[in-house]
Short mmCIF file of C-alpha atoms and ligand atoms in Angstrom, two decimals:
data_model
loop_
_atom_site.label_atom_id
_atom_site.label_comp_id
_atom_site.label_asym_id
_atom_site.label_seq_id
_atom_site.Cartn_x
_atom_site.Cartn_y
_atom_site.Cartn_z
CA MET A 1 139.03 90.74 161.46
CA PRO A 2 138.14 89.75 165.20
CA GLN A 3 134.87 91.16 166.22
CA ARG A 4 135.11 94.04 168.46
CA ALA A 5 134.67 93.05 171.98
CA ALA A 6 133.07 94.96 174.95
CA THR A 7 136.43 95.41 176.58
CA ASP A 8 138.28 96.45 173.63
CA GLY A 9 139.54 99.99 174.28
CA TRP A 10 142.79 101.90 175.79
CA THR A 11 143.08 101.97 179.84
CA THR A 12 145.79 103.57 181.88
CA CYS A 13 147.37 101.88 184.83
CA ALA A 14 148.18 102.81 187.99
CA LEU A 15 152.38 102.53 186.67
CA GLY A 16 150.90 105.05 184.32
CA HIS A 17 151.05 102.85 180.76
CA ARG A 18 148.91 102.88 178.23
CA HIS A 19 147.16 99.33 177.87
CA TRP A 20 144.81 97.82 175.34
CA GLY A 21 142.09 95.65 176.92
CA LEU A 22 139.61 97.30 179.35
CA ALA A 23 139.90 93.74 181.15
CA GLY A 24 143.25 93.32 181.21
CA ALA A 25 145.47 91.05 178.63
CA ALA A 26 146.72 87.60 178.39
CA GLY A 27 149.44 85.75 176.60
CA LEU A 28 150.46 82.22 175.61
CA LEU A 29 154.23 81.39 176.54
CA LEU A 30 155.19 78.36 174.78
CA HIS A 31 158.31 76.42 175.93
CA ARG A 32 160.47 73.27 175.57
CA PRO A 33 163.35 71.96 176.61
CA ALA A 34 166.70 72.31 173.97
CA PRO A 35 170.40 71.32 174.25
CA ASP A 36 171.53 74.42 175.83
CA GLY A 37 168.61 75.06 178.29
CA VAL A 38 165.25 76.25 177.28
CA GLU A 39 163.41 77.76 173.89
CA VAL A 40 160.63 79.90 174.06
CA LEU A 41 158.28 80.23 171.47
CA LEU A 42 158.14 84.02 170.31
CA GLN A 43 156.18 86.36 167.74
CA LEU A 44 157.27 89.68 165.67
CA ARG A 45 154.62 91.78 165.52
CA VAL A 46 154.24 94.01 162.65
CA GLU A 47 155.21 97.65 162.55
CA TRP A 48 151.92 99.16 162.70
CA SER A 49 150.52 97.56 165.50
CA HIS A 50 151.54 98.43 169.71
CA HIS A 51 155.12 97.99 169.95
CA GLY A 52 155.21 96.74 166.57
CA GLY A 53 158.76 95.09 165.20
CA THR A 54 159.08 93.53 168.56
CA TRP A 55 159.18 90.01 169.60
CA GLY A 56 156.74 88.94 172.09
CA THR A 57 154.35 86.38 173.09
CA PRO A 58 151.30 85.74 171.11
CA GLY A 59 148.38 87.06 173.07
CA GLY A 60 145.71 90.31 173.55
CA ALA A 61 143.12 91.88 175.34
CA LEU A 62 140.91 89.33 177.12
CA HIS A 63 137.06 89.52 176.47
CA PRO A 64 134.20 90.05 179.20
CA ALA A 65 134.35 87.22 181.58
CA GLU A 66 136.88 85.00 179.45
CA ALA A 67 139.63 83.34 181.77
CA ALA A 68 143.42 83.99 181.04
CA ALA A 69 143.98 80.73 179.47
CA ASP A 70 141.07 80.83 176.95
CA GLY A 71 141.80 84.45 176.28
CA ALA A 72 145.55 83.54 175.10
CA LEU A 73 144.62 80.52 173.75
CA ARG A 74 142.25 82.61 171.53
CA GLU A 75 145.04 85.09 170.36
CA ALA A 76 147.48 82.61 169.73
CA GLY A 77 144.72 80.70 167.60
CA GLU A 78 144.30 84.13 165.76
CA GLU A 79 147.96 84.89 165.26
CA LEU A 80 149.64 82.04 164.94
CA GLY A 81 147.02 79.35 164.28
CA LEU A 82 147.61 77.23 167.12
CA THR A 83 145.12 75.16 168.66
CA ARG A 84 144.02 73.87 171.83
CA ASP A 85 145.36 70.27 171.10
CA ASP A 86 148.75 71.91 169.90
CA VAL A 87 149.49 72.80 173.67
CA ILE A 88 149.79 71.61 177.33
CA LEU A 89 148.97 74.37 179.42
CA GLY A 90 150.74 74.99 182.56
CA ALA A 91 151.36 77.59 185.21
CA GLU A 92 150.04 81.32 185.24
CA SER A 93 152.03 84.44 186.06
CA ILE A 94 149.97 87.60 186.78
CA ASP A 95 151.78 90.87 186.38
CA ASP A 96 149.76 93.32 187.75
CA HIS A 97 149.48 96.89 187.59
CA GLY A 98 147.16 98.12 189.11
CA GLY A 99 144.09 98.27 187.42
CA TRP A 100 145.30 96.43 184.28
CA SER A 101 146.86 93.37 184.27
CA TYR A 102 148.66 90.64 182.01
CA THR A 103 148.78 86.96 182.82
CA THR A 104 151.11 84.82 180.81
CA VAL A 105 150.05 81.27 180.17
CA LEU A 106 152.73 78.75 180.05
CA ALA A 107 152.48 76.20 177.87
CA ALA A 108 154.66 73.06 176.10
CA PRO A 109 153.72 71.99 172.83
CA SER A 110 151.82 68.52 172.67
CA GLY A 111 154.09 67.58 169.86
CA LEU A 112 156.88 68.37 167.69
CA LEU A 113 156.20 72.45 167.04
CA ASP A 114 157.61 73.85 164.02
CA ALA A 115 157.35 77.53 163.60
CA GLY A 116 158.06 77.37 160.04
CA GLU A 117 154.95 75.82 159.58
CA LEU A 118 152.73 77.98 161.63
CA ALA A 119 149.85 79.95 159.92
CA LEU A 120 150.63 83.61 160.83
CA ASN A 121 147.54 86.17 160.48
CA PRO A 122 148.24 89.63 159.15
CA GLU A 123 149.43 90.96 162.94
CA SER A 124 152.31 88.72 162.58
CA ILE A 125 155.63 88.81 160.64
CA ALA A 126 157.29 85.89 161.71
CA ALA A 127 157.35 83.51 164.59
CA GLY A 128 160.51 81.29 165.54
CA TRP A 129 162.11 79.28 169.13
CA PHE A 130 164.38 81.15 170.82
CA PRO A 131 167.06 80.09 173.30
CA LEU A 132 166.39 82.22 176.66
CA SER A 133 169.71 82.02 177.04
CA ALA A 134 169.76 84.41 173.77
CA LEU A 135 167.33 86.69 174.30
CA ALA A 136 169.59 89.72 175.65
CA ASP A 137 170.36 90.25 171.73
CA VAL A 138 166.35 89.81 170.56
CA PRO A 139 164.44 93.28 170.27
CA LEU A 140 161.93 92.16 172.66
CA HIS A 141 158.22 93.78 173.51
CA PRO A 142 158.75 95.92 176.54
CA GLY A 143 156.19 94.13 178.45
CA PHE A 144 157.63 90.70 177.71
CA ALA A 145 161.04 91.77 178.76
CA ALA A 146 159.92 93.45 181.72
CA SER A 147 158.58 90.20 183.03
CA LEU A 148 161.45 87.77 182.19
CA LEU A 149 162.84 87.86 185.39
CA THR A 150 159.69 86.76 186.66
CA LEU A 151 159.00 84.29 183.77
CA ALA A 152 162.30 82.69 183.52
CA PRO A 153 162.17 80.59 186.45
CA LEU A 154 159.20 79.07 185.65
CA LEU A 155 160.35 77.62 182.31
CA THR A 156 162.63 75.03 183.73
ZN1 ZN B 201 151.02 99.29 183.28
#
């Protein structure tokens, strides 16, 4: 199990949501060109986790003084077995709820990234590449779904 961090804990943002992570959270949004547009790498979270049973970006609460990109990479490493060498970091998009924010760190795979060969941890049931144009039919994590309109233009 990951070590407990000083920033672990629930907080309520200015929008009235409950969020895990006192210093905010970050996730890694991997994207790559596909024949019919752009594909994104999503992870299916186990049922017992917060918003379990939905697809979203690998990610989680930031540790004290941790940069968003470092936190996103750490979480993607824990959840999907990704390493820093597997990705080329891109822009960051901050979804600020007031008192809590989620930073999506965009990244491209540095090579062929086969979702079926990722080393998933117990928090992850599956991982896969999804065409951006097909996400309307996928049960998405509500936070990720809400940020898609902002994120989509950054992926092209
Ligand atoms: Zn919120």
